[in-house]
XYZ file of C-alpha atoms in Angstrom:
521
model
C -44.159 35.623 14.176
C -44.182 33.454 17.286
C -45.487 30.477 15.350
C -42.657 30.864 12.896
C -40.415 30.697 15.666
C -41.911 27.719 17.121
C -41.868 25.844 13.780
C -38.171 27.063 13.378
C -37.074 25.370 16.513
C -38.776 22.186 16.414
C -36.405 20.482 14.441
C -33.511 21.497 16.004
C -35.209 20.349 19.450
C -35.407 16.887 17.662
C -32.016 16.652 16.132
C -30.918 17.806 19.969
C -32.881 15.052 21.290
C -31.447 12.702 18.719
C -27.792 13.626 19.497
C -28.075 13.135 23.081
C -29.860 9.820 23.020
C -26.660 8.924 20.361
C -24.568 9.880 22.960
C -25.944 7.691 25.216
C -25.801 4.513 22.723
C -22.116 5.459 21.935
C -21.458 5.267 25.765
C -23.271 1.932 25.913
C -21.268 0.714 22.774
C -18.136 1.793 24.644
C -19.277 -0.528 27.577
C -19.542 -3.063 25.356
C -16.546 -3.027 23.318
C -13.959 -2.136 26.408
C -14.949 -4.862 28.316
C -12.961 -7.883 27.333
C -9.853 -5.439 26.361
C -9.987 -3.984 29.975
C -10.502 -7.635 31.534
C -7.833 -9.116 29.408
C -5.016 -6.128 30.659
C -6.045 -7.294 34.408
C -6.025 -11.052 33.925
C -2.726 -11.796 35.399
C -3.341 -10.046 38.224
C -6.710 -11.344 38.752
C -5.073 -14.994 38.495
C -2.516 -13.851 41.553
C -5.236 -12.773 43.925
C -7.919 -15.763 43.269
C -5.833 -18.647 41.522
C -7.504 -20.912 39.644
C -4.783 -20.770 36.903
C -6.466 -23.442 35.118
C -9.940 -22.011 34.879
C -8.720 -19.045 33.404
C -9.861 -19.188 29.484
C -13.541 -19.633 31.089
C -13.367 -16.190 32.626
C -13.236 -15.103 28.288
C -15.264 -17.967 26.957
C -17.971 -17.889 29.618
C -18.811 -14.123 28.930
C -18.243 -14.705 25.242
C -20.601 -17.917 25.279
C -23.213 -16.055 26.939
C -23.046 -12.875 24.648
C -23.081 -15.269 21.374
C -26.150 -16.932 22.924
C -28.537 -13.987 23.969
C -27.618 -11.685 21.417
C -30.820 -12.581 18.785
C -32.940 -12.972 21.734
C -32.463 -9.904 22.659
C -33.308 -8.600 19.149
C -36.574 -10.441 19.057
C -37.491 -9.308 22.516
C -37.043 -5.858 21.117
C -38.956 -6.255 18.055
C -42.252 -7.652 20.269
C -42.243 -5.625 23.654
C -40.571 -2.420 22.362
C -36.763 -1.397 22.020
C -36.492 1.330 24.940
C -37.242 -1.070 27.627
C -35.557 -4.287 26.726
C -32.300 -1.926 25.945
C -32.428 -0.860 29.273
C -32.794 -4.131 30.724
C -29.844 -5.208 29.112
C -27.908 -2.114 30.357
C -29.141 -3.199 34.066
C -28.235 -6.899 33.548
C -24.801 -6.175 32.077
C -24.415 -3.609 35.361
C -25.285 -6.246 37.639
C -22.785 -8.729 36.165
C -20.517 -6.317 36.137
C -21.052 -5.379 40.052
C -20.854 -8.791 40.792
C -17.816 -9.643 38.801
C -15.808 -6.898 40.833
C -17.138 -8.897 44.453
C -16.299 -12.132 43.325
C -13.977 -14.002 45.800
C -12.902 -16.787 43.647
C -12.151 -17.795 40.256
C -15.579 -20.136 40.211
C -17.369 -16.829 41.399
C -15.664 -14.375 38.846
C -16.819 -17.080 35.888
C -20.434 -17.169 36.795
C -20.789 -13.856 37.121
C -18.827 -12.927 33.645
C -21.935 -15.252 32.464
C -24.503 -13.067 33.951
C -22.602 -9.917 32.449
C -22.280 -11.736 28.675
C -25.960 -12.137 28.858
C -26.726 -8.543 29.331
C -23.701 -7.612 26.802
C -25.716 -9.638 24.203
C -28.202 -6.855 23.978
C -26.030 -3.570 24.406
C -24.695 -3.597 20.696
C -28.110 -4.761 18.952
C -30.003 -2.069 21.132
C -27.331 0.633 19.931
C -28.072 -0.744 16.285
C -31.758 -1.346 16.505
C -32.495 2.023 18.192
C -30.336 3.715 15.677
C -32.310 1.981 12.830
C -35.486 3.014 14.245
C -34.452 6.725 15.348
C -32.719 7.551 11.679
C -33.739 6.384 8.406
C -31.140 4.700 6.366
C -30.547 7.515 4.205
C -29.238 9.884 7.086
C -27.712 7.139 8.862
C -24.119 7.300 7.039
C -24.022 10.532 9.058
C -23.425 8.434 11.955
C -20.983 5.974 10.841
C -17.894 8.163 11.865
C -19.135 8.155 15.611
C -19.583 4.424 15.697
C -16.246 3.851 14.077
C -14.572 6.310 16.457
C -15.674 4.818 19.385
C -14.929 1.383 17.920
C -11.683 2.729 17.373
C -11.086 4.304 20.793
C -12.136 1.191 22.599
C -9.334 -1.056 20.836
C -6.776 1.797 20.911
C -7.867 2.637 24.935
C -9.177 -0.659 26.255
C -5.188 -2.178 27.302
C -3.824 1.336 28.473
C -7.232 1.868 30.362
C -7.158 -1.727 31.819
C -3.377 -1.424 32.764
C -3.832 1.821 34.270
C -6.648 0.928 36.319
C -5.198 -2.405 37.640
C -2.120 -0.488 38.446
C -3.606 2.158 40.540
C -7.201 1.006 42.085
C -6.833 -2.632 41.583
C -8.267 -5.064 39.296
C -11.648 -5.170 40.797
C -12.318 -1.611 39.372
C -11.840 -3.062 35.763
C -15.389 -4.088 36.649
C -16.361 -1.468 38.524
C -15.738 1.305 36.231
C -18.565 0.253 33.847
C -21.263 1.344 36.705
C -21.036 4.953 36.247
C -21.001 4.870 32.815
C -23.764 2.354 32.674
C -25.602 4.873 34.960
C -25.159 7.723 33.161
C -26.226 5.985 29.286
C -29.419 4.634 31.466
C -30.595 8.245 32.862
C -29.935 9.736 29.417
C -32.137 6.901 27.559
C -34.767 7.213 30.170
C -35.273 10.769 29.987
C -34.675 11.588 26.224
C -35.704 8.550 24.047
C -39.249 8.563 23.655
C -40.333 5.541 21.833
C -44.059 3.941 21.818
C -44.707 0.882 24.073
C -45.818 -2.340 22.496
C -46.958 -5.734 23.744
C -46.856 -8.579 21.427
C -49.746 -11.027 21.779
C -47.703 -14.189 20.793
C -45.518 -16.035 23.151
C -41.782 -16.001 23.318
C -40.774 -19.005 21.448
C -38.533 -20.713 23.811
C -37.862 -23.925 22.046
C -36.408 -21.951 19.072
C -34.304 -20.099 21.772
C -33.146 -23.255 23.555
C -32.187 -24.685 20.143
C -30.354 -21.663 18.626
C -28.187 -21.150 22.321
C -27.436 -25.020 22.364
C -26.099 -24.459 18.840
C -24.495 -21.367 19.239
C -22.969 -22.890 22.402
C -21.606 -25.537 20.592
C -20.085 -23.865 17.530
C -18.264 -21.325 20.215
C -17.216 -24.245 22.340
C -15.495 -25.950 19.282
C -13.432 -23.089 18.070
C -12.744 -22.267 21.723
C -11.573 -25.473 22.634
C -10.334 -27.051 19.442
C -6.609 -27.014 19.159
C -5.862 -26.046 22.473
C -8.151 -27.796 25.463
C -8.836 -30.745 22.888
C -7.449 -31.978 19.396
C -9.518 -31.119 16.505
C -9.887 -34.736 15.856
C -11.014 -35.698 19.342
C -14.470 -37.162 20.862
C -15.017 -34.126 22.666
C -14.692 -31.839 19.644
C -16.771 -34.269 17.416
C -19.358 -34.616 19.977
C -19.840 -30.780 20.203
C -19.888 -30.763 16.667
C -22.580 -33.245 16.215
C -24.844 -31.771 18.792
C -24.164 -28.083 17.293
C -25.289 -29.249 14.005
C -28.074 -31.163 15.356
C -29.481 -28.372 17.261
C -29.311 -25.621 14.367
C -30.396 -28.135 12.221
C -33.707 -28.662 14.503
C -33.780 -24.821 15.217
C -33.891 -24.017 11.154
C -37.210 -26.469 11.047
C -38.755 -25.371 13.985
C -38.499 -21.336 12.562
C -40.607 -22.271 9.934
C -43.260 -23.625 12.301
C -43.238 -21.196 15.411
C -45.843 -18.809 15.372
C -43.384 -15.907 16.759
C -39.942 -17.369 15.447
C -36.880 -16.195 17.017
C -35.491 -15.487 14.005
C -37.762 -15.184 11.268
C -36.497 -17.083 8.083
C -37.993 -14.125 5.848
C -35.465 -12.120 5.986
C -33.093 -14.139 4.496
C -35.094 -14.177 1.275
C -33.783 -10.570 0.829
C -30.749 -11.372 -1.210
C -28.864 -8.174 0.376
C -29.538 -9.356 3.501
C -28.277 -12.621 3.204
C -24.912 -11.507 1.278
C -24.689 -8.862 4.275
C -24.668 -11.626 6.614
C -22.017 -13.448 4.943
C -19.916 -10.263 4.575
C -20.371 -9.535 8.185
C -19.139 -13.085 8.958
C -15.979 -12.556 6.855
C -15.299 -9.080 8.267
C -15.541 -10.673 11.794
C -13.159 -13.325 10.753
C -10.571 -11.119 9.646
C -10.764 -8.167 11.771
C -10.339 -10.194 15.219
C -7.543 -12.235 13.471
C -5.860 -9.231 12.537
C -5.928 -7.635 15.921
C -4.942 -10.604 17.374
C -1.558 -11.413 15.511
C -0.868 -7.864 14.856
C 0.481 -6.890 18.054
C 2.049 -10.613 18.582
C 4.186 -9.929 15.521
C 5.159 -6.106 16.286
C 5.870 -7.224 20.238
C 7.824 -10.504 19.053
C 9.551 -9.597 15.854
C 9.688 -5.946 15.757
C 10.613 -5.652 19.505
C 7.778 -2.933 20.545
C 6.397 -2.550 23.919
C 3.464 -4.745 24.926
C 2.355 -2.010 27.298
C 1.004 -0.022 24.085
C -0.125 -3.065 21.995
C -3.687 -0.974 21.484
C -1.235 2.175 19.759
C 0.491 -0.689 17.478
C -3.144 -1.145 15.585
C -3.541 2.599 15.038
C -2.784 2.589 11.324
C -5.481 0.310 10.569
C -7.720 1.681 13.061
C -7.168 5.412 11.997
C -7.692 4.433 8.365
C -10.774 2.822 9.327
C -12.068 5.714 10.922
C -11.427 7.714 8.252
C -12.867 5.463 5.423
C -15.950 4.827 7.338
C -16.583 8.946 7.947
C -16.038 9.100 4.000
C -18.233 6.172 3.331
C -20.989 7.586 5.809
C -20.991 11.056 4.227
C -21.319 9.908 0.405
C -23.976 7.406 1.365
C -26.155 10.277 3.084
C -25.574 12.458 0.116
C -25.651 10.080 -2.804
C -27.849 7.550 -1.596
C -25.359 5.135 -3.490
C -23.738 2.301 -1.643
C -22.804 -0.120 -3.738
C -18.959 0.702 -4.303
C -18.151 0.576 -0.804
C -18.577 -3.535 0.037
C -17.104 -4.252 -3.243
C -13.841 -1.667 -2.614
C -13.726 -2.722 0.747
C -13.395 -6.204 -0.090
C -10.939 -6.077 -2.465
C -8.788 -3.546 -0.307
C -8.890 -6.181 2.380
C -7.462 -8.629 0.374
C -4.888 -6.788 -0.961
C -4.003 -5.618 2.717
C -4.036 -9.273 3.914
C -1.914 -10.298 1.561
C 0.589 -7.682 2.153
C 0.437 -8.519 5.474
C 1.353 -12.176 4.763
C 4.765 -10.980 3.107
C 6.002 -9.440 6.526
C 8.959 -11.123 7.705
C 11.771 -10.230 10.447
C 13.178 -7.757 8.058
C 9.984 -5.642 7.506
C 9.974 -1.960 9.268
C 7.098 -0.536 11.027
C 6.504 2.092 8.775
C 6.194 -0.535 6.168
C 3.836 -2.700 8.294
C 2.140 0.479 9.146
C 1.210 1.067 5.647
C 0.165 -2.714 5.106
C -2.158 -2.179 8.281
C -3.566 1.116 6.806
C -4.837 -0.604 3.663
C -6.711 -3.509 5.605
C -7.975 -0.515 7.824
C -8.897 1.403 4.594
C -10.963 -1.882 3.629
C -12.886 -2.342 7.220
C -13.862 1.122 7.228
C -15.987 0.447 3.935
C -17.350 -2.283 5.390
C -18.238 -2.189 8.933
C -21.217 0.323 9.159
C -22.501 -0.521 5.811
C -23.074 -3.836 6.360
C -25.479 -3.257 9.182
C -26.586 -0.174 7.029
C -27.854 -2.371 4.046
C -29.121 -5.257 6.102
C -31.382 -2.930 8.352
C -32.549 -1.228 4.947
C -33.333 -4.922 3.658
C -36.357 -5.763 6.172
C -39.301 -4.108 7.600
C -39.315 -2.009 10.446
C -41.198 -4.747 12.677
C -37.927 -7.185 11.749
C -35.441 -4.406 12.761
C -34.118 -6.171 15.857
C -33.562 -9.294 14.506
C -31.858 -8.115 11.583
C -29.804 -6.308 13.850
C -29.316 -9.157 15.854
C -28.791 -11.502 12.972
C -25.806 -9.402 11.378
C -24.207 -8.823 14.891
C -24.504 -12.693 15.648
C -22.949 -13.428 12.208
C -20.076 -10.851 12.744
C -19.595 -12.529 16.293
C -19.650 -16.265 15.100
C -16.629 -14.876 12.376
C -14.766 -13.559 15.159
C -14.656 -16.846 16.794
C -13.972 -18.841 13.760
C -11.165 -16.415 12.683
C -9.438 -16.613 16.002
C -9.663 -20.414 16.326
C -8.751 -21.105 12.427
C -6.081 -18.708 12.068
C -4.712 -19.474 15.805
C -4.580 -23.022 14.918
C -2.768 -22.392 11.800
C -0.298 -19.872 13.580
C 0.580 -22.156 16.360
C 1.045 -25.133 14.043
C 3.302 -23.160 11.482
C 5.532 -21.685 14.587
C 5.762 -25.221 16.753
C 6.842 -26.597 13.378
C 9.466 -23.866 12.734
C 10.681 -24.104 16.096
C 11.267 -27.518 15.899
C 13.114 -27.054 12.439
C 15.205 -24.484 13.506
C 15.631 -24.335 17.263
C 16.066 -27.894 18.237
C 14.988 -29.899 20.929
C 15.195 -26.573 23.137
C 12.763 -24.980 20.615
C 10.266 -27.533 20.619
C 10.497 -27.375 24.138
C 9.910 -23.692 24.643
C 6.422 -23.517 22.001
C 5.147 -26.673 23.777
C 3.178 -25.403 26.087
C 1.924 -22.397 24.028
C 3.214 -20.922 20.445
C 2.573 -17.265 22.239
C 5.355 -16.101 24.405
C 5.333 -12.887 26.369
C 7.969 -10.410 26.589
C 9.564 -11.595 29.947
C 9.551 -15.331 28.232
C 11.263 -14.025 25.497
C 13.833 -12.077 27.074
C 14.867 -15.312 29.091
C 15.845 -17.577 25.650
C 19.114 -17.904 24.161
C 19.893 -15.309 21.494
C 19.769 -18.286 18.887
C 16.550 -19.730 20.178
C 15.220 -15.822 20.260
C 15.799 -15.458 16.646
C 14.421 -18.685 15.556
C 11.016 -17.553 17.411
C 11.211 -14.491 15.524
C 11.709 -16.519 12.339
C 8.794 -18.973 13.631
C 6.264 -15.953 14.217
C 6.750 -14.397 11.163
C 6.001 -17.442 8.665
C 2.866 -18.122 11.520
C 1.514 -14.587 10.998
C 2.302 -15.424 6.889
C 0.191 -18.248 7.341
C -2.766 -16.731 8.999
C -2.770 -13.906 6.962
C -2.718 -15.634 3.883
C -5.400 -17.491 5.063
C -7.401 -14.212 6.071
C -6.958 -13.038 2.226
C -7.789 -16.307 0.779
C -11.430 -15.823 3.082
C -11.705 -12.036 2.291
C -12.219 -13.496 -1.492
C -15.565 -14.772 -0.340
C -16.725 -11.359 0.828
C -15.655 -9.786 -2.556
C -17.265 -12.384 -4.723
C -20.975 -11.707 -2.172
C -20.421 -7.950 -2.733
C -20.648 -8.010 -6.658
C -24.095 -9.613 -6.261
C -25.241 -7.056 -3.893
C -28.343 -4.978 -5.342
C -28.410 -1.200 -5.342
C -31.808 -1.030 -3.613
C -32.749 2.933 -2.577
C -32.484 3.674 1.121
C -35.420 4.141 3.030
C -36.066 7.899 4.539
C -34.786 11.184 3.949
C -32.258 12.135 1.665
C -31.333 15.779 0.506
C -34.658 15.975 -1.220
C -37.192 14.400 0.931
C -41.189 14.170 0.473
C -43.189 15.566 3.355
C -43.585 11.645 4.277
C -40.591 10.735 4.349
C -39.990 13.931 6.932
C -41.925 12.124 9.629
C -39.442 10.978 12.386
C -39.158 7.040 11.955
C -39.399 6.273 15.692
C -42.917 7.065 16.054
C -43.994 4.923 13.081
C -42.834 1.442 14.701
C -40.724 0.475 17.550
């Protein structure tokens, strides 16, 4: 009888442990996603106290650059030396960067400490995805998609609200310090509950490959960040960066064929599904971050919505994304089938973005909300499925680099999306303002095509109306481009081959039932 009780309760204990680990992973995921949104809200206050307005963009750029460059390295280190220790190291580095950023005394220090924070942040999302990949077989992973999508939606909606509240009541330094208690809780839970075998790789780290990849990624991100803003797209500085980036990435690809333990083993791209998911992830990042940038701008400038609740403006899109992600996850877990979701998601994304491109100064909030929901339905089909299929396409030993590569492609997609859609938006707004607003209209948007609420209120009625038309025209161009780019995702999705998901389904063998993390980490 006692033996029966033990047999019956053992799976429950394992399930509870997995849930506790997942809670810690979701807290860490929240840290990674919330940071930029909270800090973005606090930036005006930070500049007011520290000065250095001319270096403002570097507070975000330093963090983004460091995150993008570190992402593939953390994934590879996890594969080589064990997931748990590497993941906890990335959390500690992120928390050190957060504490130092909160103590910064001038803009130079803040930029440097944000880079440290970004280096740690590069390992957060990768660590979360790779550990989930180790703990939970792909067939069962769909159940937890809703949880991850929920964290993402909560971060996007709550980030600006939390940032504003913290800055107003506790001061801007707490927008960094708030990471510390959450990070400590996450570290404690992971240390106590996550038990993964330790590894020690014999091969040395591929330092040359890491350096080439870092230079290549840094150049790409700087081109997309500076192009059309700090420097003209055809300027010598941008051309130099493009040349350096291309040369570094070509050198990196060549070296990966020679390295003993390459940072990104090129054999993972021999899997058709992995390559296709990387493309779809890039396009999803391109579209998603473009949408989250321009939708609040349109609703504030044209529809008169409050900037304070900018996160809530995205609720139709994020709510639809959450629901669809949960449904897709359940269907995938129960049936083991997933081919329909990349195809359906890409198609819905194309339709939703096209609908958003039709918005003008007369579009109601209800109509724009419906259009956003269509985009959200598409993203919900794609966000987690891309990672799931990518991880299912590689061996367990390459789980970290598969997770980091997929994350990196999405990050690069977001950089390109914000840069290209932003350049198109700015160009269109300035053209329309020059055409409809005359000399005053051109002067208003000379410095920036994006005006805040206070600047809008000061404008004469005729110029304000011209600006609303200009923003409508700008969002039309940006979203129309997004819908065209999303066609690439649909083409890629059509060629996905539905390979059976590894691990346990409803009918699993005794071998399949063995817990994944004890096999290889």
